mmCIF file of C-alpha atoms in Angstrom:
data_model
loop_
_atom_site.group_PDB
_atom_site.id
_atom_site.type_symbol
_atom_site.label_atom_id
_atom_site.label_comp_id
_atom_site.label_asym_id
_atom_site.label_seq_id
_atom_site.Cartn_x
_atom_site.Cartn_y
_atom_site.Cartn_z
ATOM 1 C CA MET X 1056 -11.978 -9.084 -32.488
ATOM 2 C CA PRO X 1057 -8.821 -10.649 -30.967
ATOM 3 C CA ASN X 1058 -6.142 -8.654 -29.143
ATOM 4 C CA ALA X 1059 -3.344 -7.298 -31.329
ATOM 5 C CA ASP X 1060 -0.839 -9.017 -29.035
ATOM 6 C CA PRO X 1061 -1.837 -12.683 -28.545
ATOM 7 C CA ARG X 1062 0.165 -12.893 -25.289
ATOM 8 C CA VAL X 1063 -2.372 -10.668 -23.516
ATOM 9 C CA ALA X 1064 -5.272 -13.134 -23.758
ATOM 10 C CA LEU X 1065 -7.832 -10.855 -22.085
ATOM 11 C CA PRO X 1066 -11.264 -9.689 -23.243
ATOM 12 C CA GLU X 1067 -11.356 -6.582 -25.433
ATOM 13 C CA GLY X 1068 -12.347 -3.216 -24.003
ATOM 14 C CA GLU X 1069 -11.126 -0.592 -21.560
ATOM 15 C CA ARG X 1070 -12.907 -1.997 -18.480
ATOM 16 C CA GLN X 1071 -10.280 -3.922 -16.560
ATOM 17 C CA TYR X 1072 -10.774 -7.663 -16.203
ATOM 18 C CA HIS X 1073 -10.087 -8.103 -12.472
ATOM 19 C CA ILE X 1074 -10.870 -4.789 -10.777
ATOM 20 C CA ASP X 1075 -13.839 -4.196 -13.132
ATOM 21 C CA LEU X 1076 -13.133 -0.475 -13.471
ATOM 22 C CA GLY X 1077 -12.859 1.686 -16.560
ATOM 23 C CA PRO X 1078 -11.333 5.059 -17.499
ATOM 24 C CA GLY X 1079 -12.558 7.952 -15.375
ATOM 25 C CA GLU X 1080 -13.789 5.760 -12.524
ATOM 26 C CA LEU X 1081 -10.654 6.153 -10.415
ATOM 27 C CA ALA X 1082 -9.557 9.328 -8.683
ATOM 28 C CA ASP X 1083 -5.980 10.612 -8.909
ATOM 29 C CA TYR X 1084 -5.498 9.802 -5.195
ATOM 30 C CA ILE X 1085 -5.996 6.152 -4.249
ATOM 31 C CA LEU X 1086 -5.898 4.063 -1.072
ATOM 32 C CA LEU X 1087 -4.993 0.373 -1.396
ATOM 33 C CA PRO X 1088 -6.157 -1.727 1.549
ATOM 34 C CA GLY X 1089 -5.527 -5.443 1.398
ATOM 35 C CA ASP X 1090 -8.750 -6.629 3.027
ATOM 36 C CA PRO X 1091 -11.784 -6.064 0.745
ATOM 37 C CA ASP X 1092 -13.950 -5.603 3.842
ATOM 38 C CA ARG X 1093 -12.016 -2.405 4.592
ATOM 39 C CA THR X 1094 -13.362 -0.734 1.464
ATOM 40 C CA PRO X 1095 -16.965 -0.335 2.709
ATOM 41 C CA LYS X 1096 -15.616 0.816 6.088
ATOM 42 C CA ILE X 1097 -13.658 3.561 4.346
ATOM 43 C CA ALA X 1098 -16.639 4.399 2.138
ATOM 44 C CA ARG X 1099 -18.590 5.318 5.281
ATOM 45 C CA LEU X 1100 -15.978 7.995 6.028
ATOM 46 C CA LEU X 1101 -16.424 9.709 2.663
ATOM 47 C CA ASP X 1102 -18.588 12.799 2.162
ATOM 48 C CA ASP X 1103 -20.270 11.156 -0.816
ATOM 49 C CA VAL X 1104 -19.862 8.059 -2.968
ATOM 50 C CA GLU X 1105 -20.135 8.114 -6.746
ATOM 51 C CA LEU X 1106 -19.157 4.506 -7.459
ATOM 52 C CA GLU X 1107 -19.006 1.189 -5.618
ATOM 53 C CA ARG X 1108 -17.977 -2.068 -7.233
ATOM 54 C CA ARG X 1109 -16.652 -5.478 -6.257
ATOM 55 C CA ASN X 1110 -15.222 -8.329 -8.311
ATOM 56 C CA ARG X 1111 -13.545 -11.216 -6.482
ATOM 57 C CA GLU X 1112 -11.308 -9.723 -3.757
ATOM 58 C CA PHE X 1113 -11.139 -6.361 -5.509
ATOM 59 C CA ALA X 1114 -13.602 -4.035 -3.761
ATOM 60 C CA SER X 1115 -13.575 -0.431 -5.007
ATOM 61 C CA VAL X 1116 -15.183 2.870 -4.149
ATOM 62 C CA THR X 1117 -14.736 6.389 -5.535
ATOM 63 C CA GLY X 1118 -16.074 9.462 -3.795
ATOM 64 C CA THR X 1119 -15.136 12.684 -2.036
ATOM 65 C CA TYR X 1120 -13.259 13.062 1.238
ATOM 66 C CA ARG X 1121 -13.211 16.567 2.708
ATOM 67 C CA GLY X 1122 -13.585 18.047 -0.749
ATOM 68 C CA GLN X 1123 -10.973 15.846 -2.448
ATOM 69 C CA ARG X 1124 -11.927 13.113 -4.926
ATOM 70 C CA VAL X 1125 -10.388 9.817 -3.774
ATOM 71 C CA SER X 1126 -10.671 6.128 -4.587
ATOM 72 C CA VAL X 1127 -10.175 2.909 -2.636
ATOM 73 C CA VAL X 1128 -9.243 -0.402 -4.292
ATOM 74 C CA SER X 1129 -8.580 -3.515 -2.211
ATOM 75 C CA THR X 1130 -5.847 -5.860 -3.387
ATOM 76 C CA GLY X 1131 -6.390 -8.994 -1.357
ATOM 77 C CA ILE X 1132 -3.290 -10.659 0.067
ATOM 78 C CA GLY X 1133 0.133 -10.835 -1.538
ATOM 79 C CA THR X 1134 2.377 -9.275 -4.153
ATOM 80 C CA ASP X 1135 0.821 -11.311 -6.971
ATOM 81 C CA ASN X 1136 -2.480 -9.570 -6.284
ATOM 82 C CA VAL X 1137 -0.753 -6.185 -6.105
ATOM 83 C CA GLU X 1138 0.703 -6.861 -9.558
ATOM 84 C CA ILE X 1139 -2.799 -7.399 -10.968
ATOM 85 C CA VAL X 1140 -4.211 -4.276 -9.331
ATOM 86 C CA MET X 1141 -1.287 -2.055 -10.291
ATOM 87 C CA ALA X 1142 -1.263 -3.227 -13.902
ATOM 88 C CA GLU X 1143 -4.972 -2.516 -14.233
ATOM 89 C CA ILE X 1144 -4.865 0.827 -12.402
ATOM 90 C CA LEU X 1145 -2.023 1.996 -14.631
ATOM 91 C CA ALA X 1146 -4.040 0.970 -17.693
ATOM 92 C CA ILE X 1147 -6.868 3.394 -16.867
ATOM 93 C CA ALA X 1148 -5.317 6.127 -14.665
ATOM 94 C CA LYS X 1149 -2.555 8.566 -15.573
ATOM 95 C CA ARG X 1150 0.178 8.665 -12.909
ATOM 96 C CA PRO X 1151 -2.029 8.283 -9.811
ATOM 97 C CA THR X 1152 -0.858 8.708 -6.236
ATOM 98 C CA ILE X 1153 -1.249 5.476 -4.261
ATOM 99 C CA ILE X 1154 -1.048 4.825 -0.518
ATOM 100 C CA ARG X 1155 -1.243 1.280 0.816
ATOM 101 C CA ILE X 1156 -2.885 0.884 4.216
ATOM 102 C CA GLY X 1157 -2.388 -2.516 5.780
ATOM 103 C CA SER X 1158 -1.441 -4.648 8.754
ATOM 104 C CA SER X 1159 1.949 -5.992 9.722
ATOM 105 C CA GLY X 1160 4.087 -7.675 12.356
ATOM 106 C CA GLY X 1161 6.569 -5.554 14.315
ATOM 107 C CA LEU X 1162 10.187 -6.734 14.335
ATOM 108 C CA GLN X 1163 11.825 -4.158 16.611
ATOM 109 C CA PRO X 1164 11.197 -4.139 20.381
ATOM 110 C CA GLU X 1165 10.196 -0.471 20.372
ATOM 111 C CA VAL X 1166 7.349 -1.122 17.899
ATOM 112 C CA GLY X 1167 4.252 -1.682 20.007
ATOM 113 C CA LEU X 1168 0.956 -3.340 19.190
ATOM 114 C CA GLY X 1169 -1.316 -0.836 17.479
ATOM 115 C CA ASP X 1170 1.561 1.419 16.411
ATOM 116 C CA LEU X 1171 1.889 2.535 12.792
ATOM 117 C CA VAL X 1172 4.913 1.893 10.585
ATOM 118 C CA ILE X 1173 5.648 4.156 7.613
ATOM 119 C CA SER X 1174 7.846 2.350 5.099
ATOM 120 C CA THR X 1175 10.775 4.105 3.449
ATOM 121 C CA GLY X 1176 11.521 0.993 1.411
ATOM 122 C CA ALA X 1177 11.071 -2.761 1.426
ATOM 123 C CA VAL X 1178 13.238 -5.861 1.359
ATOM 124 C CA ARG X 1179 12.141 -7.866 -1.679
ATOM 125 C CA LEU X 1180 11.779 -11.341 -0.183
ATOM 126 C CA GLU X 1181 9.070 -12.063 -2.764
ATOM 127 C CA THR X 1182 9.691 -12.954 -6.414
ATOM 128 C CA THR X 1183 6.799 -11.173 -8.148
ATOM 129 C CA THR X 1184 8.914 -8.089 -8.790
ATOM 130 C CA SER X 1185 11.756 -10.183 -10.206
ATOM 131 C CA TRP X 1186 9.632 -10.612 -13.323
ATOM 132 C CA PHE X 1187 9.944 -6.852 -13.861
ATOM 133 C CA VAL X 1188 13.353 -5.774 -12.546
ATOM 134 C CA HIS X 1189 16.858 -6.991 -11.720
ATOM 135 C CA ASP X 1190 17.226 -8.810 -8.395
ATOM 136 C CA GLY X 1191 19.327 -5.940 -7.034
ATOM 137 C CA TYR X 1192 16.701 -3.310 -7.878
ATOM 138 C CA PRO X 1193 15.531 -1.458 -4.737
ATOM 139 C CA ALA X 1194 11.906 -1.167 -3.638
ATOM 140 C CA VAL X 1195 11.748 2.455 -2.481
ATOM 141 C CA ALA X 1196 8.851 4.618 -1.322
ATOM 142 C CA ASP X 1197 8.253 7.977 -2.958
ATOM 143 C CA HIS X 1198 9.748 10.690 -0.732
ATOM 144 C CA GLU X 1199 6.669 12.910 -0.985
ATOM 145 C CA ALA X 1200 4.462 10.023 0.139
ATOM 146 C CA VAL X 1201 6.723 9.348 3.129
ATOM 147 C CA ILE X 1202 6.653 13.024 4.137
ATOM 148 C CA ALA X 1203 2.860 13.166 3.743
ATOM 149 C CA LEU X 1204 2.372 10.056 5.891
ATOM 150 C CA ILE X 1205 4.645 11.415 8.617
ATOM 151 C CA GLU X 1206 2.799 14.730 8.587
ATOM 152 C CA ALA X 1207 -0.572 12.954 8.667
ATOM 153 C CA ALA X 1208 0.389 10.786 11.644
ATOM 154 C CA GLU X 1209 1.701 13.859 13.485
ATOM 155 C CA ARG X 1210 -1.469 15.863 12.824
ATOM 156 C CA LEU X 1211 -3.649 13.027 14.067
ATOM 157 C CA GLY X 1212 -1.494 12.226 17.076
ATOM 158 C CA HIS X 1213 -0.859 8.580 16.236
ATOM 159 C CA ARG X 1214 2.255 6.791 17.462
ATOM 160 C CA TYR X 1215 4.365 5.811 14.453
ATOM 161 C CA HIS X 1216 7.776 4.564 13.334
ATOM 162 C CA VAL X 1217 9.645 5.119 10.073
ATOM 163 C CA GLY X 1218 11.957 2.625 8.419
ATOM 164 C CA ILE X 1219 12.496 -0.410 6.224
ATOM 165 C CA THR X 1220 9.792 -3.055 5.770
ATOM 166 C CA ALA X 1221 10.277 -6.671 4.676
ATOM 167 C CA THR X 1222 7.771 -8.005 2.154
ATOM 168 C CA ALA X 1223 7.316 -11.757 2.443
ATOM 169 C CA PRO X 1224 5.630 -14.060 -0.105
ATOM 170 C CA GLY X 1225 3.656 -15.867 2.596
ATOM 171 C CA PHE X 1226 2.365 -15.601 6.147
ATOM 172 C CA PHE X 1227 3.739 -18.746 7.773
ATOM 173 C CA GLY X 1228 6.924 -20.319 6.413
ATOM 174 C CA ALA X 1229 7.991 -17.176 4.550
ATOM 175 C CA GLN X 1230 7.949 -15.225 7.817
ATOM 176 C CA GLY X 1231 9.527 -17.953 9.951
ATOM 177 C CA ARG X 1232 6.338 -18.970 11.743
ATOM 178 C CA PRO X 1233 6.563 -22.648 12.788
ATOM 179 C CA ILE X 1234 4.070 -25.038 11.216
ATOM 180 C CA PRO X 1235 3.830 -28.400 13.014
ATOM 181 C CA GLN X 1236 2.938 -30.330 9.862
ATOM 182 C CA LEU X 1237 5.510 -28.692 7.544
ATOM 183 C CA PRO X 1238 9.256 -28.055 7.498
ATOM 184 C CA ILE X 1239 10.469 -24.436 7.302
ATOM 185 C CA ARG X 1240 13.600 -23.655 5.315
ATOM 186 C CA TYR X 1241 14.456 -20.356 7.063
ATOM 187 C CA PRO X 1242 13.128 -20.525 10.653
ATOM 188 C CA ASP X 1243 15.284 -17.547 11.688
ATOM 189 C CA ILE X 1244 14.170 -15.133 8.956
ATOM 190 C CA ALA X 1245 12.381 -12.796 11.407
ATOM 191 C CA GLU X 1246 15.462 -12.588 13.621
ATOM 192 C CA ASP X 1247 17.657 -11.985 10.557
ATOM 193 C CA MET X 1248 15.446 -9.109 9.428
ATOM 194 C CA ALA X 1249 15.355 -7.641 12.936
ATOM 195 C CA ARG X 1250 19.171 -7.685 13.136
ATOM 196 C CA GLN X 1251 19.195 -5.673 9.915
ATOM 197 C CA ARG X 1252 16.948 -3.026 11.536
ATOM 198 C CA VAL X 1253 13.888 -3.953 9.489
ATOM 199 C CA MET X 1254 10.863 -2.489 11.259
ATOM 200 C CA ASN X 1255 8.075 -4.834 10.218
ATOM 201 C CA PHE X 1256 6.944 -7.783 8.106
ATOM 202 C CA GLU X 1257 4.055 -7.564 5.630
ATOM 203 C CA MET X 1258 3.146 -9.004 2.223
ATOM 204 C CA GLU X 1259 2.579 -6.238 -0.362
ATOM 205 C CA ALA X 1260 4.823 -3.172 -0.034
ATOM 206 C CA SER X 1261 7.756 -4.101 -2.258
ATOM 207 C CA ALA X 1262 5.534 -4.834 -5.251
ATOM 208 C CA LEU X 1263 3.728 -1.531 -4.862
ATOM 209 C CA PHE X 1264 6.999 0.417 -4.616
ATOM 210 C CA VAL X 1265 8.629 -1.251 -7.614
ATOM 211 C CA LEU X 1266 5.612 -1.170 -9.923
ATOM 212 C CA ALA X 1267 4.617 2.369 -8.980
ATOM 213 C CA GLY X 1268 8.159 3.538 -9.640
ATOM 214 C CA LEU X 1269 8.217 1.841 -13.027
ATOM 215 C CA GLY X 1270 4.835 3.409 -13.787
ATOM 216 C CA ARG X 1271 6.127 6.862 -12.791
ATOM 217 C CA CYS X 1272 3.628 7.406 -10.013
ATOM 218 C CA ARG X 1273 3.960 8.065 -6.289
ATOM 219 C CA ALA X 1274 3.442 5.329 -3.740
ATOM 220 C CA GLY X 1275 3.669 5.079 0.013
ATOM 221 C CA VAL X 1276 2.854 2.420 2.598
ATOM 222 C CA ILE X 1277 1.610 2.668 6.168
ATOM 223 C CA CYS X 1278 0.742 -0.392 8.229
ATOM 224 C CA ALA X 1279 -0.727 -0.947 11.655
ATOM 225 C CA VAL X 1280 1.136 -3.415 13.855
ATOM 226 C CA TYR X 1281 -1.136 -6.346 14.658
ATOM 227 C CA ALA X 1282 1.601 -8.707 15.901
ATOM 228 C CA GLN X 1283 4.796 -8.125 17.861
ATOM 229 C CA ARG X 1284 7.216 -10.771 16.648
ATOM 230 C CA THR X 1285 9.764 -10.201 19.426
ATOM 231 C CA THR X 1286 7.214 -11.112 22.143
ATOM 232 C CA GLY X 1287 4.648 -13.210 20.281
ATOM 233 C CA ASP X 1288 1.798 -10.870 21.263
ATOM 234 C CA PHE X 1289 -1.134 -10.263 18.901
ATOM 235 C CA VAL X 1290 -3.666 -7.435 18.947
ATOM 236 C CA THR X 1291 -7.360 -8.326 19.331
ATOM 237 C CA GLY X 1292 -10.797 -6.839 19.886
ATOM 238 C CA LEU X 1293 -11.211 -3.105 20.315
ATOM 239 C CA ALA X 1294 -7.441 -2.529 20.196
ATOM 240 C CA LYS X 1295 -7.324 -4.110 16.743
ATOM 241 C CA ASP X 1296 -10.249 -1.957 15.571
ATOM 242 C CA ALA X 1297 -8.488 1.156 16.892
ATOM 243 C CA ALA X 1298 -5.246 0.253 15.081
ATOM 244 C CA GLU X 1299 -7.105 -0.277 11.811
ATOM 245 C CA ALA X 1300 -8.959 3.020 12.213
ATOM 246 C CA ALA X 1301 -5.705 4.889 12.919
ATOM 247 C CA CYS X 1302 -4.121 3.443 9.791
ATOM 248 C CA VAL X 1303 -7.131 4.291 7.614
ATOM 249 C CA GLU X 1304 -7.491 7.871 8.817
ATOM 250 C CA THR X 1305 -3.756 8.477 8.474
ATOM 251 C CA GLY X 1306 -3.871 7.181 4.917
ATOM 252 C CA LEU X 1307 -6.806 9.438 4.056
ATOM 253 C CA GLU X 1308 -5.119 12.448 5.667
ATOM 254 C CA SER X 1309 -1.959 11.747 3.685
ATOM 255 C CA LEU X 1310 -3.919 11.872 0.427
ATOM 256 C CA LEU X 1311 -5.181 15.347 1.349
ATOM 257 C CA ILE X 1312 -1.626 16.435 2.140
ATOM 258 C CA LEU X 1313 -0.336 15.048 -1.158
ATOM 259 C CA ALA X 1314 -3.098 16.857 -3.046
ATOM 260 C CA ASP X 1315 -2.073 20.079 -1.262
ATOM 261 C CA MET X 1316 1.557 19.412 -2.192
ATOM 262 C CA ASP X 1317 0.489 19.131 -5.819
ATOM 263 C CA ARG X 1318 -1.367 22.448 -5.697
ATOM 264 C CA ARG X 1319 1.676 24.160 -4.174
ATOM 265 C CA LYS X 1320 3.972 22.651 -6.821
ATOM 266 C CA LYS X 1321 1.665 23.917 -9.543
ATOM 267 C CA GLU X 1322 1.667 27.422 -8.051
ATOM 268 C CA ALA X 1323 5.468 27.357 -7.846
ATOM 269 C CA ALA X 1324 5.784 25.949 -11.399
ATOM 270 C CA THR X 1325 7.869 23.003 -10.229
ATOM 271 C CA ASP X 1326 7.482 19.235 -10.377
ATOM 272 C CA ARG X 1327 9.146 18.538 -7.010
ATOM 273 C CA TRP X 1328 7.802 19.451 -3.601
ATOM 274 C CA ARG X 1329 10.295 20.905 -1.123
ATOM 275 C CA PRO X 1330 9.840 22.050 2.489
ATOM 276 C CA SER X 1331 9.988 25.739 1.564
ATOM 277 C CA LEU X 1332 6.724 25.299 -0.380
ATOM 278 C CA GLY X 1333 4.928 24.503 2.889
ATOM 279 C CA LEU X 1334 2.144 22.068 3.738
#
């Protein structure tokens, strides 16, 4: 039987075409790594696993972390992939809470290799979101997600920074990295972003913020700093593993904090968390 709307052009059924998940298979609290190889690493941190699945770059797991049901869905690289994942998550989950955990390049001199950056918003250098909203529409993190990520990083003792992220549509030319074989239109884009007090460069945050906001769900982003663009240094080896682990555990801790926020809101009969409700 064909779809009622011929523009959709996808197979019938509730199981989503790319992430290969159906209703009930996602928790209300979700981590979005970019790298699909991070999903099995995170799965090993869970108390138990009820579901594991992979289709293309979309590797998923649902299980329990310290008593809280959580899910992990990798997006792969880029805002176009985030659009696919968000559209399919929103088709099968009702207003989930989503935290992206990723890697990034630091743009401010005080941001060190291995540090974490919690995004309050993102510069929309990509065009994926322009298919959904006006070009002046802001990509803003949910305030509860930002608070939860700050609290998580503090509890765990990880060095972190808070501020604006720039989301680029590519890794090389779109971030001003020279390519010997190719011309670059904006070679000074990293310096321009740094002058505007942008904290870091990455490739997914703005799409998550915009689409989550349109879908009426909470979203936050925390990234480990793998490159320091002001010095040209890049993290490797055990230091890189430690940065990834810090980002993952902070993301997981933030989901627990957000779940606790939700319980406190329910007890107070309110739909907005405030500091007087406690953490």
